C-alpha cells in the first residue's frame, strides 16, 4: 500500500510517499481502507520532533491519527463492525496510528459508524478535533445549559467544533478570531464575536463560566480575567499548558490541561449531532495524500479555517 512516511524529524519536506506492506488486524481490531485522513497541528509538531514524538516509537513514522473509510476486514473478537461498514476514527493517540496511508488497523472501540449525513472527508477530520472539543467542554469543564462559554481560536479545527458543541449544550457562546473570520464565527452560531486584532478581551468579555483555549501562552493568561469566580479555563496547546496553569493558580482561578483520548462512544455522539444538524465540520482544504507536505504547511500557518483533510484513492 501507499503511505506517507517520515524517515527523519524535520519539516514537511521530510515526508515521503512510500510503498509498504499492508497491516493485518489483530484481535479487537478492524482494517480500514481509508478514503481520507485528517490533518492536525499535532501531526507537523510531531514530525518536527515535538508534539507526540516521545510516544511514536522508532522512525519511520506514518503520521495521522484520524481517518474515514470502509472496513475491509475484522480481527477476532470484533462483533460491532463488519466488512463494508463505513466508519471514521481517532486512533491510538499519543502512540502512532498511521492514518496517512491507504489502509490502517484500528482498535474497534476507537471508531464509529459514519452516517450518510456525514460526508467522508468531514468525517476524517472530525475525530481528533471533535473529541478534543467534546472532552474539554463536557469531561473537563462540565458545561451546563445557560453558561457563558468563551472559545479562543473559534475559527480553528477544534474551535469551530467547540462553538457548535457549546451551542448544542445550551450555552451562550463567545468566539475570538481575526477580522477575516468574523462572519464565519457568526455563521457557526456565536452569540458574540470578538475580533482579537481590535478588542481587548479583558475589557469586552466578563463573567465567563468556561474558556476553551486554542491559543495558549500569553493570550490564555490574559483571558483568565474573563472568568467568573469558580469558572474553568481548559487550555489545549500542551507546550504552554504549564505556564497557563501556573498563572491561573497565582490569580486564584482554575485552569486545566488536556490530552484528548480516543473514544468510540463519544465519536458516535458526534455523528448523531451531525445527523441532527447540530454539528458540521468546515473543510479548509482537501488535498490528495501525495500532498501531505503542502497540507502540513497550511496547518502550520496557524490561520486555517476549520480542518484540512487528505483524500486517499486506494490503488491510484
Ligand atoms: N491537548 C490536546 O489534546 C489538543 C488537542 C487538539 C489540539 N490541541 C492544540 O490546540 C491548538 C488549536 O488546535 P486547532 O487544531 O484548533 O488549531 P488550528 O486549526 O491550526 O487553529 C487555527 C486557528 O487559530 C486561530 N488563531 C490564531 N491565533 C489566534 C489568536 N491570537 N486568537 C484567536 N484565534 C487565533 C486562527 O484564526 P484567525 O485566522 O482568524 O487568526 C485559526 O482559525 C493547537 O496548538 C493544537 O496543537 C491540543
XYZ file of C-alpha atoms and ligand atoms in Angstrom:
364
model
C 0.000 0.000 0.000
C 0.990 3.629 -0.326
C 1.783 5.553 2.849
C 3.317 8.878 3.744
C 6.317 8.287 5.998
C 8.771 10.395 7.940
C 12.310 8.977 7.973
C 13.989 11.823 9.913
C 12.469 14.508 12.150
C 12.156 17.848 10.374
C 9.887 19.980 8.202
C 7.231 18.959 5.654
C 9.966 18.327 3.049
C 10.889 15.210 5.051
C 7.563 13.499 4.279
C 7.910 10.782 1.629
C 5.418 8.670 -0.288
C 6.478 5.031 0.209
C 5.187 1.643 -0.896
C 4.938 -0.649 2.164
C 3.189 -3.800 3.437
C -0.497 -3.530 4.243
C -1.091 -4.067 8.011
C -3.098 -7.029 9.348
C -5.697 -6.550 12.095
C -5.078 -8.429 15.339
C -7.727 -9.381 17.911
C -10.106 -6.499 18.606
C -9.034 -4.506 15.539
C -10.519 -3.723 12.144
C -8.637 -2.998 8.923
C -9.910 0.233 7.354
C -9.483 1.052 3.660
C -9.031 4.770 4.111
C -10.791 7.285 1.891
C -9.498 10.312 3.789
C -7.253 11.276 6.717
C -7.443 14.424 8.827
C -4.516 16.797 9.410
C -3.931 18.401 12.828
C -1.255 20.653 14.350
C -0.010 17.648 16.376
C 0.950 15.970 13.064
C 3.525 18.563 11.977
C 4.615 19.235 15.571
C 5.390 15.522 15.972
C 7.176 15.325 12.606
C 9.354 18.252 13.731
C 10.408 16.251 16.812
C 7.995 17.824 19.334
C 4.320 17.011 19.885
C 3.812 13.287 20.479
C 7.263 12.312 19.176
C 8.215 10.706 22.505
C 5.384 8.158 22.078
C 5.607 7.075 18.432
C 8.467 4.561 18.664
C 11.207 4.195 16.067
C 11.160 6.015 12.725
C 9.944 5.703 10.021
C 6.647 7.121 11.253
C 3.360 7.267 9.350
C 1.671 10.477 10.595
C -2.046 10.891 11.149
C -4.386 9.962 13.997
C -7.769 10.261 12.301
C -9.331 8.691 9.237
C -12.550 7.732 7.497
C -13.111 4.799 5.171
C -14.579 1.354 4.712
C -13.996 -1.684 6.908
C -12.045 -4.162 4.766
C -11.567 -6.951 7.340
C -12.127 -7.586 11.042
C -9.895 -9.346 13.574
C -11.045 -11.968 16.074
C -13.449 -10.789 18.724
C -14.868 -7.861 16.738
C -18.666 -8.024 16.753
C -19.761 -4.381 16.278
C -18.329 -3.948 12.781
C -18.190 -5.974 9.595
C -16.554 -5.631 6.186
C -18.282 -2.950 4.127
C -19.196 -0.707 7.091
C -18.452 2.987 6.584
C -16.525 4.208 9.642
C -14.397 7.029 10.993
C -11.996 7.131 13.908
C -9.424 8.798 16.116
C -6.848 6.141 16.895
C -4.214 5.117 19.460
C -3.165 8.660 20.426
C -0.470 9.533 21.518
C 1.089 6.371 20.065
C 1.441 6.133 16.293
C -1.774 5.317 14.414
C -0.617 5.521 10.788
C -3.599 7.212 9.123
C -1.737 8.849 6.206
C -1.958 5.531 4.353
C -4.258 3.503 2.125
C -5.004 1.081 4.978
C -4.943 1.438 8.774
C -5.666 -1.028 11.572
C -7.926 0.443 14.247
C -8.972 -0.784 17.701
C -12.715 -1.360 17.245
C -13.579 0.691 20.353
C -11.910 3.780 18.826
C -14.095 4.028 15.694
C -17.769 4.718 14.982
C -20.097 4.141 12.051
C -20.309 7.048 9.636
C -23.913 8.008 8.920
C -24.772 9.094 5.339
C -25.347 12.661 6.601
C -21.646 12.866 7.482
C -19.505 13.374 4.375
C -16.448 11.097 4.248
C -13.945 13.990 4.149
C -15.657 15.783 7.034
C -15.709 12.508 8.990
C -11.955 12.115 8.501
C -11.386 15.499 10.115
C -13.884 15.097 12.925
C -12.228 12.602 15.288
C -9.344 14.411 16.949
C -10.730 17.959 16.874
C -14.287 16.878 17.708
C -13.246 14.726 20.659
C -10.953 17.475 21.944
C -13.836 19.941 21.892
C -16.215 17.389 23.458
C -13.833 16.294 26.213
C -12.780 19.886 27.020
C -16.391 21.073 27.297
C -18.033 18.045 28.894
C -15.384 15.921 30.644
C -13.123 18.757 31.863
C -15.335 21.871 32.223
C -18.699 20.098 32.690
C -20.534 22.774 30.730
C -24.177 23.380 31.658
C -27.113 24.971 29.804
C -27.212 28.745 30.199
C -23.497 29.058 30.963
C -21.254 31.552 29.171
C -18.528 29.840 27.121
C -15.603 31.710 25.534
C -13.780 29.911 22.702
C -10.320 31.290 21.841
C -9.375 30.433 18.210
C -13.028 29.770 17.426
C -12.379 29.535 13.670
C -9.789 26.758 14.000
C -10.128 22.994 13.783
C -11.072 22.472 17.427
C -12.596 25.917 17.977
C -15.252 25.810 15.251
C -16.493 22.475 16.604
C -16.311 23.699 20.223
C -18.572 26.641 19.327
C -21.205 24.299 17.880
C -20.951 21.752 20.712
C -21.266 24.509 23.312
C -24.360 25.835 21.499
C -25.771 22.289 21.376
C -25.217 22.106 25.153
C -27.350 25.239 25.585
C -24.543 27.716 26.321
C -24.171 31.397 25.380
C -21.070 31.311 23.177
C -18.441 33.985 22.604
C -15.763 33.318 19.978
C -12.495 35.020 19.054
C -10.882 35.214 15.599
C -9.268 37.748 13.242
C -11.330 40.256 11.227
C -11.386 37.869 8.255
C -13.228 35.220 10.284
C -15.923 37.328 11.996
C -18.666 36.352 9.512
C -17.624 32.698 9.868
C -17.997 32.880 13.661
C -21.479 34.360 13.244
C -22.457 31.595 10.814
C -21.234 28.996 13.327
C -23.709 30.383 15.836
C -21.534 32.525 18.117
C -23.728 34.838 20.207
C -20.860 37.319 20.470
C -17.915 37.552 18.044
C -14.670 39.186 19.112
C -12.024 40.396 16.668
C -8.806 39.798 18.619
C -6.943 42.338 16.489
C -9.326 45.112 17.588
C -10.703 44.283 21.016
C -9.139 43.878 24.427
C -10.643 40.637 25.724
C -10.275 41.577 29.361
C -12.419 44.674 28.736
C -15.003 43.248 26.321
C -15.762 39.894 27.962
C -16.640 39.270 31.626
C -18.235 36.596 33.818
C -17.438 33.607 31.653
C -18.042 30.122 33.109
C -15.892 28.163 30.673
C -12.988 29.094 28.377
C -11.844 26.666 25.695
C -8.405 27.994 24.817
C -6.990 27.021 21.438
C -4.245 29.673 21.509
C -2.343 29.189 24.772
C 0.526 31.254 26.214
C 0.053 34.950 26.953
C -3.352 35.069 25.203
C -4.685 32.409 27.574
C -3.141 34.102 30.610
C -4.765 37.415 29.681
C -8.112 35.648 29.148
C -8.126 34.422 32.766
C -9.567 37.810 33.769
C -12.699 36.961 31.726
C -13.562 34.069 34.079
C -16.199 34.497 36.737
C -15.286 33.255 40.185
C -15.368 29.449 40.064
C -15.074 29.338 36.260
C -12.736 26.988 34.373
C -10.257 27.519 31.535
C -9.232 24.437 29.562
C -6.004 25.103 27.687
C -5.338 22.967 24.613
C -1.745 23.692 23.459
C 0.358 21.394 25.658
C 3.584 23.385 25.219
C 2.241 26.350 27.196
C -0.188 24.480 29.487
C 2.235 24.611 32.447
C 2.681 28.377 32.353
C -1.068 28.973 31.896
C -1.938 26.743 34.873
C 0.745 28.420 36.986
C -0.605 31.895 36.144
C -4.138 30.707 36.944
C -3.062 29.395 40.328
C -1.376 32.707 41.154
C -4.543 34.574 40.101
C -6.758 32.254 42.182
C -8.590 30.746 39.210
C -8.897 27.281 37.698
C -7.072 26.228 34.538
C -6.767 22.650 33.323
C -4.666 20.994 30.649
C -5.990 18.188 28.476
C -4.773 15.292 26.395
C -7.503 14.149 24.032
C -8.283 10.429 24.279
C -9.678 8.042 21.669
C -13.304 7.142 22.459
C -15.631 5.362 20.022
C -18.736 6.064 22.120
C -18.122 9.816 22.041
C -17.415 9.634 18.284
C -20.858 8.076 17.822
C -22.359 11.027 19.773
C -20.619 13.453 17.395
C -22.022 11.502 14.440
C -25.534 11.753 15.911
C -25.177 15.514 16.425
C -24.159 15.770 12.765
C -27.267 13.826 11.711
C -29.373 16.172 13.846
C -27.888 19.182 12.038
C -26.247 20.475 15.228
C -22.635 19.868 14.168
C -20.956 20.457 10.840
C -17.271 20.327 10.009
C -15.832 23.058 7.779
C -13.119 21.908 5.399
C -10.334 24.454 4.991
C -8.877 22.431 2.147
C -8.761 18.883 0.786
C -5.563 17.626 -0.812
C -4.551 14.238 -2.195
C -2.439 12.090 0.141
C 0.606 12.761 -2.033
C 0.413 16.445 -0.976
C 0.749 15.815 2.756
C 3.704 18.226 2.880
C 1.598 21.092 1.487
C -1.167 20.206 3.971
C 1.323 20.441 6.855
C 2.445 23.845 5.583
C -1.140 25.085 5.534
C -1.875 23.759 9.024
C 1.317 25.244 10.448
C 0.330 28.730 9.210
C -1.839 28.853 12.352
C -4.688 30.505 10.423
C -6.658 27.715 8.808
C -10.451 27.938 8.953
C -11.795 24.542 10.009
C -9.856 21.408 9.058
C -7.560 20.234 6.275
C -8.071 16.682 5.037
C -6.036 14.373 2.798
C -8.054 12.353 0.293
C -6.942 8.810 -0.452
C -7.682 6.806 -3.586
C -6.714 3.199 -2.953
C -4.704 1.717 -5.798
C -4.488 5.042 -7.663
N -4.108 18.934 24.250
C -4.790 18.318 23.297
O -5.231 17.175 23.455
C -5.017 19.046 21.996
C -5.941 18.539 21.079
C -6.177 19.250 19.913
C -5.482 20.428 19.648
N -4.556 20.862 20.540
C -3.814 22.119 20.303
O -4.751 23.191 20.327
C -4.365 24.222 19.437
C -5.514 24.504 18.483
O -5.716 23.374 17.652
P -6.518 23.505 16.268
O -6.488 22.198 15.599
O -7.827 24.160 16.507
O -5.544 24.538 15.513
P -5.747 25.306 14.147
O -6.903 24.757 13.391
O -4.438 25.340 13.454
O -6.095 26.792 14.629
C -6.097 27.787 13.666
C -6.974 28.937 14.120
O -6.333 29.655 15.173
C -6.831 30.995 15.090
N -5.935 31.900 15.804
C -4.609 32.069 15.639
N -4.148 32.999 16.534
C -5.219 33.403 17.259
C -5.414 34.340 18.335
N -4.405 35.025 18.840
N -6.664 34.482 18.851
C -7.714 33.789 18.343
N -7.600 32.905 17.311
C -6.362 32.717 16.803
C -6.906 31.266 13.619
O -7.910 32.223 13.399
P -7.533 33.557 12.555
O -7.041 33.051 11.216
O -8.819 34.283 12.492
O -6.429 34.219 13.325
C -7.251 29.901 13.011
O -8.601 29.798 12.605
C -3.079 23.712 18.757
O -1.979 24.216 19.439
C -3.165 22.198 18.939
O -1.913 21.565 18.894
C -4.318 20.208 21.700
